[in-house]
mmCIF file of C-alpha atoms and ligand atoms in Angstrom:
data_model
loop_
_atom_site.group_PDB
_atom_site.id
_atom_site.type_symbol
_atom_site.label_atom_id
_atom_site.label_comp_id
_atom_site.label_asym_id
_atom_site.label_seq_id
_atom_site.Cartn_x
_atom_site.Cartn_y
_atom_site.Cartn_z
ATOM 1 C CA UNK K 1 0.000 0.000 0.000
ATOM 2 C CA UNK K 2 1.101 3.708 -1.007
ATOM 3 C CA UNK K 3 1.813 5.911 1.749
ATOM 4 C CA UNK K 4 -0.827 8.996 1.336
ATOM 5 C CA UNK K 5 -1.844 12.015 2.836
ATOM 6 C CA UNK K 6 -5.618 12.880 4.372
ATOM 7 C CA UNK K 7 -7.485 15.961 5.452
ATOM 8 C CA UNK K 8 -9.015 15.635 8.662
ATOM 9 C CA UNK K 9 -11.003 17.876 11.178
ATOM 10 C CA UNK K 10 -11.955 17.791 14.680
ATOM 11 C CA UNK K 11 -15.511 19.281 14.668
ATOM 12 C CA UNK K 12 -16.875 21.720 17.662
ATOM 13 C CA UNK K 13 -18.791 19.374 19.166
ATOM 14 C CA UNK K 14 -15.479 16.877 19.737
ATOM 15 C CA UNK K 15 -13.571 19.954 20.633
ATOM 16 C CA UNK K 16 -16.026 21.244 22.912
ATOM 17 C CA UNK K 17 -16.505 17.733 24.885
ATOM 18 C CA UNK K 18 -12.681 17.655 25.028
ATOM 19 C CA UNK K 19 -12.382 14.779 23.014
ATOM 20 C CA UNK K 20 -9.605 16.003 21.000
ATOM 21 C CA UNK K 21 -7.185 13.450 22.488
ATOM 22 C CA UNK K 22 -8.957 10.425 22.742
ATOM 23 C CA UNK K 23 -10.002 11.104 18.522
ATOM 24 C CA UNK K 24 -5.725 11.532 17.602
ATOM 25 C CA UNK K 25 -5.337 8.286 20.096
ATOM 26 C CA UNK K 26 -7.592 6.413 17.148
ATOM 27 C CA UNK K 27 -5.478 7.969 14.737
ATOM 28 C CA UNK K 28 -2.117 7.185 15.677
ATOM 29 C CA UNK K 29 -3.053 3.806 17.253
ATOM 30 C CA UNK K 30 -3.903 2.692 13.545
ATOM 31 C CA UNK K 31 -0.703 3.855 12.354
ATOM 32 C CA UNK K 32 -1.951 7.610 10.664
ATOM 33 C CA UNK K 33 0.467 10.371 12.115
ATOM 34 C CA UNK K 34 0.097 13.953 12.181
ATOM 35 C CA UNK K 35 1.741 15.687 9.521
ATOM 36 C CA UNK K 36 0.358 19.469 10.185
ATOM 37 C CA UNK K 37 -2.301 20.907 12.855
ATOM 38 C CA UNK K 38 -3.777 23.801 13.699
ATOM 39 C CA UNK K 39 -6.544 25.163 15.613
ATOM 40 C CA UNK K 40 -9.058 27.246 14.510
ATOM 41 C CA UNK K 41 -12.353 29.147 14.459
ATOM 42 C CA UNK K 42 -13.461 29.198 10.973
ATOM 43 C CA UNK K 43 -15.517 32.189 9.315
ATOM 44 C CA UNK K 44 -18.680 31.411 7.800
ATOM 45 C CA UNK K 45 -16.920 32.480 3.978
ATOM 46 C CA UNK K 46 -13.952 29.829 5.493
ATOM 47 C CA UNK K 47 -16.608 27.112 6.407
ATOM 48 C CA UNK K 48 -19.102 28.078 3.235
ATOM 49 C CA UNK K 49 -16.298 27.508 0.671
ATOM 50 C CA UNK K 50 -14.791 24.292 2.330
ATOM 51 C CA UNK K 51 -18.554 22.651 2.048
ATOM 52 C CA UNK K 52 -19.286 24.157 -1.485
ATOM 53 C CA UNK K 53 -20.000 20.697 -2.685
ATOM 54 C CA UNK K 54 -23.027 20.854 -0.556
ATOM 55 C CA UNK K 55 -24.484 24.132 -1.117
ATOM 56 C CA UNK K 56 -27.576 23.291 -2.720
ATOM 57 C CA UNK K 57 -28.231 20.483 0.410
ATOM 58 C CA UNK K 58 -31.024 21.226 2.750
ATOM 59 C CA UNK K 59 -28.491 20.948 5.636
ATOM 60 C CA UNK K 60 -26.340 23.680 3.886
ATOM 61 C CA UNK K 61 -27.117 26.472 6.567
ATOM 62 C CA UNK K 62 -27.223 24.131 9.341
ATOM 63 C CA UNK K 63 -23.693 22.879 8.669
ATOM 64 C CA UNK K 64 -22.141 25.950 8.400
ATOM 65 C CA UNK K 65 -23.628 27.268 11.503
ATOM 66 C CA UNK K 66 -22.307 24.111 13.127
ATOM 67 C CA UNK K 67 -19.168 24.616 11.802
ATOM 68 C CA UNK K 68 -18.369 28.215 12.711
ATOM 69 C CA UNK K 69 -20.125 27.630 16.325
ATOM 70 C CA UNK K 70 -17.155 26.642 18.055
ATOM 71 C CA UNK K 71 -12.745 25.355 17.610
ATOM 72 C CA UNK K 72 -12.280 23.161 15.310
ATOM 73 C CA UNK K 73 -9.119 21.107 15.098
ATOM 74 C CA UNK K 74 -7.422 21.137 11.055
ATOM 75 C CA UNK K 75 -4.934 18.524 10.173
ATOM 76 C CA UNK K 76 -3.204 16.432 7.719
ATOM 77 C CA UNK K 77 -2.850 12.886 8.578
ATOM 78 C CA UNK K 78 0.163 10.448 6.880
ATOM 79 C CA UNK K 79 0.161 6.817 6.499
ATOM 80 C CA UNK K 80 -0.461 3.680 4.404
ATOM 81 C CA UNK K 81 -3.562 4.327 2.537
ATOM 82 C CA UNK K 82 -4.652 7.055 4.497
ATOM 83 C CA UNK K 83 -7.872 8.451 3.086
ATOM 84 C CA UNK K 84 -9.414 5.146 3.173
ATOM 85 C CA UNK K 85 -7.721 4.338 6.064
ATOM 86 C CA UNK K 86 -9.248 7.779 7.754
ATOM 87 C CA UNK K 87 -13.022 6.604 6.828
ATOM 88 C CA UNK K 88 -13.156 3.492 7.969
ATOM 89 C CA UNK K 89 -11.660 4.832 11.620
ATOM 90 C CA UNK K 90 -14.418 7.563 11.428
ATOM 91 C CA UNK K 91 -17.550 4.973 10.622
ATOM 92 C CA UNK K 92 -20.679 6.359 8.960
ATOM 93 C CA UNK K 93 -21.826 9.693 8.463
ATOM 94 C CA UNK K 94 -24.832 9.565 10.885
ATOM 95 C CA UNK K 95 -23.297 7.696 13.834
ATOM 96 C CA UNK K 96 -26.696 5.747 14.236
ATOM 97 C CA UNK K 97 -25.249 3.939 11.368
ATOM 98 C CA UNK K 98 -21.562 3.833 12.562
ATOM 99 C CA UNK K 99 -19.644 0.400 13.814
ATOM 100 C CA UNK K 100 -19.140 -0.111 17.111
ATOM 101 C CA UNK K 101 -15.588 1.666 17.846
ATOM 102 C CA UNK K 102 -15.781 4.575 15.807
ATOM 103 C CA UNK K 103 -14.981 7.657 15.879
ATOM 104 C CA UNK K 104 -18.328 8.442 15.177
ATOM 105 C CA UNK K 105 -20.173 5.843 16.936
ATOM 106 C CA UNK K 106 -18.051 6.884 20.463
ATOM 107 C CA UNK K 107 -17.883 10.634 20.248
ATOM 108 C CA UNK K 108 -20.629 12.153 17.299
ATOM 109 C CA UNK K 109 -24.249 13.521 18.658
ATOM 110 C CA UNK K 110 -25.813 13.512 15.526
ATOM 111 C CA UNK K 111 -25.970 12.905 11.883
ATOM 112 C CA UNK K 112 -24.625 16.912 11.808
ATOM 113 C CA UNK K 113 -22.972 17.116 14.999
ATOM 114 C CA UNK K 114 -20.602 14.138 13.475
ATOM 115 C CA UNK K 115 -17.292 14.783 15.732
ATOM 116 C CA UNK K 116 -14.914 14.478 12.494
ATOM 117 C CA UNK K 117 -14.477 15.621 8.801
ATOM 118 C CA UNK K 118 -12.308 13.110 6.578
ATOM 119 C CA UNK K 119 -11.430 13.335 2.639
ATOM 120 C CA UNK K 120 -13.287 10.899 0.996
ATOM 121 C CA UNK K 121 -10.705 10.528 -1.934
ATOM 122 C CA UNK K 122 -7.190 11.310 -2.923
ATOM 123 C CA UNK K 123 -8.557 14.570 -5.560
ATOM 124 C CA UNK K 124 -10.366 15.940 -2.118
ATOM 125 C CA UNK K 125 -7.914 15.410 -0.043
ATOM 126 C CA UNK K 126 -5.617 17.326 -2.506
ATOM 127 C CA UNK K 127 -8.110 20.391 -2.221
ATOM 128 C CA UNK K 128 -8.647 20.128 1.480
ATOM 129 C CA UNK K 129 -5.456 20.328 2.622
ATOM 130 C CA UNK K 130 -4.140 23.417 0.457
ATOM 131 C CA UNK K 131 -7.613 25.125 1.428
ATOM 132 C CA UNK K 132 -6.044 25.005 4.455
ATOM 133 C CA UNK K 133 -2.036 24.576 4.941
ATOM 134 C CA UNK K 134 0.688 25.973 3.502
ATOM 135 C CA UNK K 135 3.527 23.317 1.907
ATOM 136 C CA UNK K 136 5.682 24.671 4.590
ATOM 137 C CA UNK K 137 3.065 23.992 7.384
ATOM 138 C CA UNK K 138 3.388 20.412 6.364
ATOM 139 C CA UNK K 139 6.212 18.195 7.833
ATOM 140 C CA UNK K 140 6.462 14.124 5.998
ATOM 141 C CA UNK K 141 6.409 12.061 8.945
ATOM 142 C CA UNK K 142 7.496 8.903 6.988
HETATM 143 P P1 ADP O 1 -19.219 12.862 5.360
HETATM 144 O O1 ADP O 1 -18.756 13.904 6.361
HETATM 145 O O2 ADP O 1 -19.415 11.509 6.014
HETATM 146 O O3 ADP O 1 -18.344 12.798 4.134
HETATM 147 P P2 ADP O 1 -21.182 14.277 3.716
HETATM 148 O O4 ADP O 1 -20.021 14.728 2.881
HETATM 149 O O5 ADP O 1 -22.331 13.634 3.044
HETATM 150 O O6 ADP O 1 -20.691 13.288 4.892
HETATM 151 O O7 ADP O 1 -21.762 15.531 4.523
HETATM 152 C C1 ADP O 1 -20.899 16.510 5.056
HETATM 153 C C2 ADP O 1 -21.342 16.844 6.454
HETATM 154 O O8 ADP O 1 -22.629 17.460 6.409
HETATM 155 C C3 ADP O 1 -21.545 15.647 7.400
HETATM 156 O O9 ADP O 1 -20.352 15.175 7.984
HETATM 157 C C4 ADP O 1 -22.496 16.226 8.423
HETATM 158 O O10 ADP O 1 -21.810 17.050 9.371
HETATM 159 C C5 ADP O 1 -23.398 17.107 7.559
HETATM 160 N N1 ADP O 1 -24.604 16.393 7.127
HETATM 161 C C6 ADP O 1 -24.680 15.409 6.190
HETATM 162 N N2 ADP O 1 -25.946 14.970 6.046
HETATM 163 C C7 ADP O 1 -26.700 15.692 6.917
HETATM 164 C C8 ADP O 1 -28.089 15.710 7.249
HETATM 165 N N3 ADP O 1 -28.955 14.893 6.645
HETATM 166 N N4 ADP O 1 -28.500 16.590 8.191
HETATM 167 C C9 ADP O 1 -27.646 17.425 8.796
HETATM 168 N N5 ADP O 1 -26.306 17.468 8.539
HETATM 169 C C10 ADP O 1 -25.842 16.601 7.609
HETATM 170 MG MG1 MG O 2 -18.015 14.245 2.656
#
């Protein structure tokens, strides 16, 4: 498997419940590392332009005002096969749905309130992370 980068966030309602550390635990217990972090409180233009993909959605508004309403956590992750690697550990969009042990199922309140972002392929990823880092920002921890 090819070593790959992922975009991943910490959402407000992870950040909020102090769950930041038990979330990275997942992450580096399955062998992703942190390549580049940074904390945050987005704008709404920040937040509106990172979800463009979903600005037509009913849940547009909702998402953005979720998004904006508290820290958020912004980082790269590094490891084999990371971006698939990075959805499996977060489980299912509406943790009702998620497997037992993940992210998700342990630490989301809702279908909006979901705990974590991840890219959910190598082209998004790609876009993600220079929304939000710099090259320089980024340090190859393999
Ligand atoms: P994922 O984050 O699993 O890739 P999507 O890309 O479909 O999911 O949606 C982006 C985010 O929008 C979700 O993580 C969640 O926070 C929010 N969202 C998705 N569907 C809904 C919904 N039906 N109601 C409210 N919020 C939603
Ligand atoms: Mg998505």
């Amino acid at each position: 498997m090819a070593n790959e980068k992922t975009f991943s966030i910490i959402k407000p309602n992870a950040t909020l419940d102090n769950n930041i550390g038990n979330i990275i635990s997942i992450f580096e217990k399955n062998d992703l590392r942190v390549s580049a972090a940074k904390f945050a409180q987005l704008s709404k233009e920040k937040a509106e332009g990172f979800y463009i993909e979903h600005k037509d959605r009913p849940f547009f508004g909702e998402l953005v005002d979720f998004m904006t309403s508290g820290p958020v956590l912004l980082m790269v992750l590094e490891g084999d096969n990371a971006v698939t690697k990075n959805r499996e550990l977060m489980g299912a969009t509406n943790p009702a749905e998620a497997a037992e042990g993940t992210i998700r199922k342990l630490y989301a309140k809702s279908i909006g309130e979901n705990a974590v972002h991840g890219s959910d392929s190598a082209q998004s990823a790609e876009r993600e992370i220079s929304y939000f880092f710099e090259k320089n920002e980024i340090v190859d921890r393999f």
